CSV table of N, CA and C in Angstrom, one decimal:
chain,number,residue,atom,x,y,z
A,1,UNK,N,77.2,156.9,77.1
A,1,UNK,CA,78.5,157.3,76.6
A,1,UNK,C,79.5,156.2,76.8
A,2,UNK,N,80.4,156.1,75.4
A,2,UNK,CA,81.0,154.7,75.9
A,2,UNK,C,82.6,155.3,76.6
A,3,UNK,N,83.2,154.6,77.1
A,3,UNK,CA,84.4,154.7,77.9
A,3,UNK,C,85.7,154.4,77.5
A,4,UNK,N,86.1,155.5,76.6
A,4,UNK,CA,87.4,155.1,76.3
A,4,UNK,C,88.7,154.2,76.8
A,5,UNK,N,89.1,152.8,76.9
A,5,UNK,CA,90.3,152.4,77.2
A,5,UNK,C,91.4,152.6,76.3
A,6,UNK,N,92.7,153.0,76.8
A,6,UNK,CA,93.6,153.2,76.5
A,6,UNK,C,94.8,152.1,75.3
A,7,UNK,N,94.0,150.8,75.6
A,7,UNK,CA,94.3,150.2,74.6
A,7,UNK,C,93.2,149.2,73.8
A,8,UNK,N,91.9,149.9,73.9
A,8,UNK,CA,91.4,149.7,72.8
A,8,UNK,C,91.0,148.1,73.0
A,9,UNK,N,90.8,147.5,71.7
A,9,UNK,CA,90.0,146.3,72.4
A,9,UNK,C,91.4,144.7,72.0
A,10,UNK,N,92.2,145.3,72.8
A,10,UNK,CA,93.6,144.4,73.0
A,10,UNK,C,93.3,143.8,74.3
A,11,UNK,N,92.0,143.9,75.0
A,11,UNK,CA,92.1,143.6,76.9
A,11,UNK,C,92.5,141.8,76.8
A,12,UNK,N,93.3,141.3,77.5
A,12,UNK,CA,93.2,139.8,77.6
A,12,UNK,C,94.2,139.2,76.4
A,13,UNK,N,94.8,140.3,75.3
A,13,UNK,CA,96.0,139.4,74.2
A,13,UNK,C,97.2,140.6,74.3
A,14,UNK,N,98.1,139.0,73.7
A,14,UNK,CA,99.8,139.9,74.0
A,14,UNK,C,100.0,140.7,72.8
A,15,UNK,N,99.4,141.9,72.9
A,15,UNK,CA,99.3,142.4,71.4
A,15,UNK,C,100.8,143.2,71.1
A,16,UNK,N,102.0,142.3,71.5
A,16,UNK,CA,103.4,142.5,70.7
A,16,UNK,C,103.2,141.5,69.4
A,17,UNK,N,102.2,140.8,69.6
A,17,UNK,CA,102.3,139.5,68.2
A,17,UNK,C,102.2,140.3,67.0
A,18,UNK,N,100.6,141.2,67.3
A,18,UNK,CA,100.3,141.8,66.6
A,18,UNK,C,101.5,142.9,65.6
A,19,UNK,N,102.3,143.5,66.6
A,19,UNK,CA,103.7,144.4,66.1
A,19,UNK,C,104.6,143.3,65.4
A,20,UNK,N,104.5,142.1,66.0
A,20,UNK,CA,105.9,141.6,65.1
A,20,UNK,C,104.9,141.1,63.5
A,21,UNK,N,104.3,140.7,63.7
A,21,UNK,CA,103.7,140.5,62.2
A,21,UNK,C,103.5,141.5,61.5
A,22,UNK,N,102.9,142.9,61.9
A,22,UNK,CA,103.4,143.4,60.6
A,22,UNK,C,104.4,144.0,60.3
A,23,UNK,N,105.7,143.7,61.3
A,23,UNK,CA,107.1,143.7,61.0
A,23,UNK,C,107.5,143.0,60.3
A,24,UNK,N,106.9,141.5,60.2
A,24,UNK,CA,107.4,140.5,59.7
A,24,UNK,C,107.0,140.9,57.9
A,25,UNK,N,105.7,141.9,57.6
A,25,UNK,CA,105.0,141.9,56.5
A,25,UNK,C,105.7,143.4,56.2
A,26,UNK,N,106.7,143.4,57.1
A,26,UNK,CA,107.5,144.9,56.0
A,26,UNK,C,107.0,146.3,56.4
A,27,UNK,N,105.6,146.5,57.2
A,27,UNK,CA,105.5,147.7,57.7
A,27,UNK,C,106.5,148.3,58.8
A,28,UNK,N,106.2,149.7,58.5
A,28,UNK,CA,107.2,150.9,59.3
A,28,UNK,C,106.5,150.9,60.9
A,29,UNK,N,107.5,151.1,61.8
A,29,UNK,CA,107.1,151.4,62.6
A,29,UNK,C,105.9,152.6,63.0
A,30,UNK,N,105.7,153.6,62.2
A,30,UNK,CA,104.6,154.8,61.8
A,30,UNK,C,103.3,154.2,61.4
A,31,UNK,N,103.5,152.8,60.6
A,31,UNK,CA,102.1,152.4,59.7
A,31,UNK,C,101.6,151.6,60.9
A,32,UNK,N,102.6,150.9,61.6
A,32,UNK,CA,102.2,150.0,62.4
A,32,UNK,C,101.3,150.8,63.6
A,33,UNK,N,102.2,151.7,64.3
A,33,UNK,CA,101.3,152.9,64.9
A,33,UNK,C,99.7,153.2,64.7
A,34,UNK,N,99.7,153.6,63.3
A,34,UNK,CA,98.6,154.0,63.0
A,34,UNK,C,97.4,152.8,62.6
A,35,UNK,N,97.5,151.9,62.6
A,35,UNK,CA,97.3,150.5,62.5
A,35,UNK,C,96.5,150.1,63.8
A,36,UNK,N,97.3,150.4,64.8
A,36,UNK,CA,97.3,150.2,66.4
A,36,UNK,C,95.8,151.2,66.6
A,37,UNK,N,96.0,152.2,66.3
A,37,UNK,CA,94.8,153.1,66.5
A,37,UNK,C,93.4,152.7,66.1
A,38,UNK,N,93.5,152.9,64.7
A,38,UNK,CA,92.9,152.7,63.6
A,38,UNK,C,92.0,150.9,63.8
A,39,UNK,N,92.3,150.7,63.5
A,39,UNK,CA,92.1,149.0,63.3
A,39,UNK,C,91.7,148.6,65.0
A,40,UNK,N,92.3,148.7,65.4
A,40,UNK,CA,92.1,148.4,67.6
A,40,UNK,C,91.6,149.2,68.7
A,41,UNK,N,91.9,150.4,68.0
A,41,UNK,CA,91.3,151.6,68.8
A,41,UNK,C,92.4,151.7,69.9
A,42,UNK,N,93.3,151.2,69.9
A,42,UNK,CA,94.5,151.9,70.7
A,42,UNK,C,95.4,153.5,71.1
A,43,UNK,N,95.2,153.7,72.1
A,43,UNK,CA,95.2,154.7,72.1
A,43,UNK,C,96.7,155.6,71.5
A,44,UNK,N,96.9,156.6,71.1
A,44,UNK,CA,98.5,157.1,70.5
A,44,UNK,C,99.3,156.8,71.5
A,45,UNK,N,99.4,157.1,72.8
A,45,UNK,CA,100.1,156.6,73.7
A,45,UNK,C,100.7,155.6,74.1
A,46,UNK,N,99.8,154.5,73.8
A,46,UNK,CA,99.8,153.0,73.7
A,46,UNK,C,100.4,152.4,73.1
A,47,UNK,N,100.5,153.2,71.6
A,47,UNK,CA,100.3,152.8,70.3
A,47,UNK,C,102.0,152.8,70.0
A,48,UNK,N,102.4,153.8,70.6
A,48,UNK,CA,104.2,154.5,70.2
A,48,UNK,C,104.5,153.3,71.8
A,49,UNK,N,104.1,153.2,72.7
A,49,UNK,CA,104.8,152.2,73.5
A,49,UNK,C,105.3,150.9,73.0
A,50,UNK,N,103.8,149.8,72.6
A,50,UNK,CA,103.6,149.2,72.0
A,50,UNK,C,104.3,149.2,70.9
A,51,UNK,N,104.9,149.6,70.3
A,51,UNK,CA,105.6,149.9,69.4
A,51,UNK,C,107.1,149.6,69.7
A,52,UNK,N,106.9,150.4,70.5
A,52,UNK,CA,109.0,150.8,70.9
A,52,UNK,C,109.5,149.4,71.6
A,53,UNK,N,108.4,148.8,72.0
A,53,UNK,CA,108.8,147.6,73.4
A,53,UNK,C,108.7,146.6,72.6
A,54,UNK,N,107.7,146.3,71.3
A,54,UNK,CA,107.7,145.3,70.1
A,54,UNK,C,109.6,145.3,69.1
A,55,UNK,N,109.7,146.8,69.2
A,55,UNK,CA,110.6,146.9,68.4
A,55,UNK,C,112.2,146.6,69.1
A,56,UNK,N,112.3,146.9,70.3
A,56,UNK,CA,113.6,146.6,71.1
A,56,UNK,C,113.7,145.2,71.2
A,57,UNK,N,112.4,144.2,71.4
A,57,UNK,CA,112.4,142.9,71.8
A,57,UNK,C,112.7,142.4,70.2
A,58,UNK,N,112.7,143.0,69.6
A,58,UNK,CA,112.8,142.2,68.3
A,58,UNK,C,114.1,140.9,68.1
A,59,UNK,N,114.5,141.9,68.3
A,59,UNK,CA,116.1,140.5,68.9
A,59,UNK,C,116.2,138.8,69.0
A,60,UNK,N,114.5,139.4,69.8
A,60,UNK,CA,114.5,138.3,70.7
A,60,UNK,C,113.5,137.1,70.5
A,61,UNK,N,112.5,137.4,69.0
A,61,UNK,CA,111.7,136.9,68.4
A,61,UNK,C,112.0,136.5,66.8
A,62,UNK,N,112.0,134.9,66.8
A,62,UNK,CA,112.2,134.5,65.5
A,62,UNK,C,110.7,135.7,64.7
A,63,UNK,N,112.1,135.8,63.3
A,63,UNK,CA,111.1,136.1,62.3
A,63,UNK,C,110.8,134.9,61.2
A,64,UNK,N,110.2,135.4,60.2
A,64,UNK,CA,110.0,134.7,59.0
A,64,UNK,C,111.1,133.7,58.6
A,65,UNK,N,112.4,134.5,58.6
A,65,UNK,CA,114.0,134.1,57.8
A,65,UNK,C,114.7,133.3,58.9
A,66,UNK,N,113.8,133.0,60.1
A,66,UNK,CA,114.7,132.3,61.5
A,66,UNK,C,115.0,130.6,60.6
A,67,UNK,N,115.8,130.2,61.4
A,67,UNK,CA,116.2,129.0,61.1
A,67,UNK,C,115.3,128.3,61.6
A,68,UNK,N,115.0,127.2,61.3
A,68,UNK,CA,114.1,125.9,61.3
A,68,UNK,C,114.0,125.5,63.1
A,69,UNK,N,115.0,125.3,63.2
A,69,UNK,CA,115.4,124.8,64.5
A,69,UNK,C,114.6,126.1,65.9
A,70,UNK,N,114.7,126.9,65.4
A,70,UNK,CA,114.5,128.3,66.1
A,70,UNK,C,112.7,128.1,66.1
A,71,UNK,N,112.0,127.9,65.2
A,71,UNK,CA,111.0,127.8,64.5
A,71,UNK,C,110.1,126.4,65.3
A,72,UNK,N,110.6,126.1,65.8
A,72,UNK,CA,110.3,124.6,66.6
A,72,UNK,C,110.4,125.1,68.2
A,73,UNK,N,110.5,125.8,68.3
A,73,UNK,CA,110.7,126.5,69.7
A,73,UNK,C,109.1,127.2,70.2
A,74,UNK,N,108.6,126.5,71.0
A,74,UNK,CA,107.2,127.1,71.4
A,74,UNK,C,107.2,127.6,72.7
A,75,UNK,N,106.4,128.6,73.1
A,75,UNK,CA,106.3,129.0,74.9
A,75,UNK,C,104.6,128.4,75.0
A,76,UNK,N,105.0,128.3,76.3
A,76,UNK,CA,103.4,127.5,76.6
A,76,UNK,C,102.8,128.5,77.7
A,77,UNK,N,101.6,128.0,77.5
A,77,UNK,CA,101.1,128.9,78.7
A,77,UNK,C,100.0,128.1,79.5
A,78,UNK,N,99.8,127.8,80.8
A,78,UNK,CA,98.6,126.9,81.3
A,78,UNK,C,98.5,127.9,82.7
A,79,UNK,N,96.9,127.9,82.2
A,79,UNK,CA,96.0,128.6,82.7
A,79,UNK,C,95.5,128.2,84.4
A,80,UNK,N,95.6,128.6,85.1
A,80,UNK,CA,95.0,127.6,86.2
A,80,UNK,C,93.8,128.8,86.8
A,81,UNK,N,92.6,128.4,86.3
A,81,UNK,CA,91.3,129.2,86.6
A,81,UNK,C,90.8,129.4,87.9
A,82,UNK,N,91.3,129.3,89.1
A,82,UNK,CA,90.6,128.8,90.4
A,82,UNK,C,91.7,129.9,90.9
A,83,UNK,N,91.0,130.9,91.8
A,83,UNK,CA,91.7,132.1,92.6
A,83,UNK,C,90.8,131.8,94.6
A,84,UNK,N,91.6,132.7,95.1
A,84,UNK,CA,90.9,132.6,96.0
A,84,UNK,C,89.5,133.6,96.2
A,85,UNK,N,90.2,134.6,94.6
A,85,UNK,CA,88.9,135.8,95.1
A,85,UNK,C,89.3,136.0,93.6
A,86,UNK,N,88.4,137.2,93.1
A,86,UNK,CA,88.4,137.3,91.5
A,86,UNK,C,88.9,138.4,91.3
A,87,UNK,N,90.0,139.0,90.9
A,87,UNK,CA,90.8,139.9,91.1
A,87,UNK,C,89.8,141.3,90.1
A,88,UNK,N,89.6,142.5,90.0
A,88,UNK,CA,88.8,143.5,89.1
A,88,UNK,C,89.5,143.5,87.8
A,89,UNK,N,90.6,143.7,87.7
A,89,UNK,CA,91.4,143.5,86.3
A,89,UNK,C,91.6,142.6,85.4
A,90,UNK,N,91.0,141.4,86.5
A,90,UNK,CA,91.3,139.8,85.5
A,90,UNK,C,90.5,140.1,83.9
A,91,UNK,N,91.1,139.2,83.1
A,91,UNK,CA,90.8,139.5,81.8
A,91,UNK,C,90.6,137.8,81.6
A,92,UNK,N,90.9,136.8,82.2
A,92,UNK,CA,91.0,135.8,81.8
A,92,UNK,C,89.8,135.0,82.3
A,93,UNK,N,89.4,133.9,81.6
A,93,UNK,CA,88.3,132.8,82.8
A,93,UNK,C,89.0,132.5,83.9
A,94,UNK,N,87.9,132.8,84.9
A,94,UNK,CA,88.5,132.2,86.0
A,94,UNK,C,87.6,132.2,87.5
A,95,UNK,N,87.4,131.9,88.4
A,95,UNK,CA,86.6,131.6,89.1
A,95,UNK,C,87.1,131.6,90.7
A,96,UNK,N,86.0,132.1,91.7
A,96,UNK,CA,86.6,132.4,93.2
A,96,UNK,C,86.4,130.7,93.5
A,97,UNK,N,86.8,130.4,94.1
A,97,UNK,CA,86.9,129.1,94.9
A,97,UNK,C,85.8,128.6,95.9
A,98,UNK,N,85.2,129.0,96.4
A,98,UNK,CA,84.3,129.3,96.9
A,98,UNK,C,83.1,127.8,96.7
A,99,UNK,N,82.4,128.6,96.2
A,99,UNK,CA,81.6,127.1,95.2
A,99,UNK,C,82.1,126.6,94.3
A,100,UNK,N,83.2,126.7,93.7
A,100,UNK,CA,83.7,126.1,92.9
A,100,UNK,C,84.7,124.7,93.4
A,101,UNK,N,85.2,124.7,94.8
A,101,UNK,CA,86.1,123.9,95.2
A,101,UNK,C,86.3,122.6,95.0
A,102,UNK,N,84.9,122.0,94.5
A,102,UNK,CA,84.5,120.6,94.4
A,102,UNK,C,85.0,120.5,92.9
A,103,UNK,N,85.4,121.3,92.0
A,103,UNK,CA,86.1,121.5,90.6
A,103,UNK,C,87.5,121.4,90.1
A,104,UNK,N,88.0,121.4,91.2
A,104,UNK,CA,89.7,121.6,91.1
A,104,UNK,C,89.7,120.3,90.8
A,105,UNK,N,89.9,119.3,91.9
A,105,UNK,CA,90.3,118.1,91.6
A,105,UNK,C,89.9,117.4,90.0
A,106,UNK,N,88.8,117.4,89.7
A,106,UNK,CA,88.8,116.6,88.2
A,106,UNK,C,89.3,117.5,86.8
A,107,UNK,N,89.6,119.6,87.2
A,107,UNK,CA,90.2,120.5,86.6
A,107,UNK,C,91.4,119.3,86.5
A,108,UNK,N,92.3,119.5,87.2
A,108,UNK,CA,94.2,119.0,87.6
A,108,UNK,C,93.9,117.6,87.0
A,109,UNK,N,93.0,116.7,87.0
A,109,UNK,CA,93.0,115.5,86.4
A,109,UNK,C,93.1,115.6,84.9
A,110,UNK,N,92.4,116.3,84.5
A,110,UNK,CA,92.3,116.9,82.8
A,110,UNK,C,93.6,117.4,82.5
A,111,UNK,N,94.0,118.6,83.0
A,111,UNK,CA,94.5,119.0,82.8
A,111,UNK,C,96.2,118.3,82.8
A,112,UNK,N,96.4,117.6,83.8
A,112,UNK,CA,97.3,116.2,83.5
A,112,UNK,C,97.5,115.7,82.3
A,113,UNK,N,95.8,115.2,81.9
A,113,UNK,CA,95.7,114.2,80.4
A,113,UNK,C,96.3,115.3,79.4
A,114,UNK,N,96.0,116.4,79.4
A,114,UNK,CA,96.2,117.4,78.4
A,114,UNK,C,97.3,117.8,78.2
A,115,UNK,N,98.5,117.6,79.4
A,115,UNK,CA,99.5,118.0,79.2
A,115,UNK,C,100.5,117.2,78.8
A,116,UNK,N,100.2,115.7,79.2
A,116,UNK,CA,101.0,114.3,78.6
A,116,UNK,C,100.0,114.3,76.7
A,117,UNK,N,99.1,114.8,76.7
A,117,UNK,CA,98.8,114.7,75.0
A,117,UNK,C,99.8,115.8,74.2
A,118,UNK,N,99.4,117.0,74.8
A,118,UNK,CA,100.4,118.5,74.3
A,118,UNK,C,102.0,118.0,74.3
A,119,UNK,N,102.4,117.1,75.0
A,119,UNK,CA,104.1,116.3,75.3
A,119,UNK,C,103.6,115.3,74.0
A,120,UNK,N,103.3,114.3,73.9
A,120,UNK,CA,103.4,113.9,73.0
A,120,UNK,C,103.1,114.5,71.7
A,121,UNK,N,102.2,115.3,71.3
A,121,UNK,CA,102.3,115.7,69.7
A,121,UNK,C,103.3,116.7,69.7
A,122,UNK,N,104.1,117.4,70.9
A,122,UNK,CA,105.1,118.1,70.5
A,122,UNK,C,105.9,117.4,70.3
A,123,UNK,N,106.5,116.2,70.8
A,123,UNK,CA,107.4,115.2,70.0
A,123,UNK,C,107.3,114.7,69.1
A,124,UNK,N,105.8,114.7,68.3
A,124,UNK,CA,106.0,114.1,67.3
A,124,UNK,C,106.0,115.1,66.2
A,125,UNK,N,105.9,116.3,66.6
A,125,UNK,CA,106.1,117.4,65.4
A,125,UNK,C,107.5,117.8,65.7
A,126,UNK,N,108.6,118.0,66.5
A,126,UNK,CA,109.5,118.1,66.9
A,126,UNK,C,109.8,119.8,67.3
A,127,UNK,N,108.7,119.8,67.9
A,127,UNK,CA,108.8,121.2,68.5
A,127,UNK,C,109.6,121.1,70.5
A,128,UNK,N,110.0,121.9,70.5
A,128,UNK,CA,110.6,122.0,71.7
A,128,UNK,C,110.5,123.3,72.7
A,129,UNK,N,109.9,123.2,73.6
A,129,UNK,CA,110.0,124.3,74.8
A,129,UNK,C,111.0,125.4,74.9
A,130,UNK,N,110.5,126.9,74.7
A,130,UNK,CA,111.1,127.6,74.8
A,130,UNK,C,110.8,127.9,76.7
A,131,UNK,N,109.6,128.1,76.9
A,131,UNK,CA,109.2,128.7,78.5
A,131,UNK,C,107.8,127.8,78.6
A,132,UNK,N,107.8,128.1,79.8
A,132,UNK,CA,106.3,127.7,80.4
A,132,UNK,C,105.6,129.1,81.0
A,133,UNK,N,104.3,129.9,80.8
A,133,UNK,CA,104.0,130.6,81.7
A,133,UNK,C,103.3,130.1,82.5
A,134,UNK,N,103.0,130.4,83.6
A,134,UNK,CA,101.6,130.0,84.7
A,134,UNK,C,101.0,130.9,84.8
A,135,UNK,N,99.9,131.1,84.8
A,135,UNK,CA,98.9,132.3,85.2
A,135,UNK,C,98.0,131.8,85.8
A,136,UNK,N,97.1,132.6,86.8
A,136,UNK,CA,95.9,132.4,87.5
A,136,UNK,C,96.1,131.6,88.8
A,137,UNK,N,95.2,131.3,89.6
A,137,UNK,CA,95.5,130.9,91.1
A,137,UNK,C,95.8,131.5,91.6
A,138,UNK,N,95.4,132.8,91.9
A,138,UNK,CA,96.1,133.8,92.8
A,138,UNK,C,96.0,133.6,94.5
């Protein structure tokens, strides 16, 4: 018997993206709802939240008609995989420390190079930092 979750198979994505696009494509808050269900298996409950929290933040997310400048605005997110323990809810890769510890050091090395390449092509596309998130390392 399988095990209903509550939002369906959204585990691990920021599924407001999902709400603002097909706000951005002209659907009703109702179609989107049922969309949420239907299509994701999200539960109704979820679905009118997800909804109402996509809809209040709207403010606060360029749409289609944003200005150019607005449009060049990216949030970043860097992952840091290495915990002390593996948390039961984690949705993300990521690994106890443990036998892994001999990993970190040439992880942070890469991850260096990758973040001076991510700085350069965002300069040369002329995109600019909205936020940084951090996640993981707990």
């Amino acid at each position: 018997m399988a095990t209903e979750t509550p939002w369906g198979i959204l585990t691990g994505v920021r599924p407001a993206k999902i709400v603002h696009r097909l706000l951005d494509q002209g659907e009703s808050p109702a179609a989107i709802r049922s969309q949420l269900q239907s299509r994701y298996g999200v539960s109704a409950g979820k679905a009118a939240l997800l909804t109402e929290v996509a809809t209040n933040n709207r403010r606060f997310v360029p749409g289609p008609t944003a200005d150019l400048q607005e449009t060049r605005r990216v949030s970043l997110y860097l992952g840091i995989p290495y915990c002390a323990s593996r948390c039961v809810y984690c949705s993300f890769p990521s690994y106890a420390l443990g036998r892994h510890e001999a990993d970190v050091e040439p992880y942070l090395d890469a991850l260096h190079e990758e973040i001076e390449s991510a700085g350069r092509c965002a300069g040369e596309n002329g995109w600019k930092p909205r936020c940084l998130y951090v996640g993981g390392g707990t």
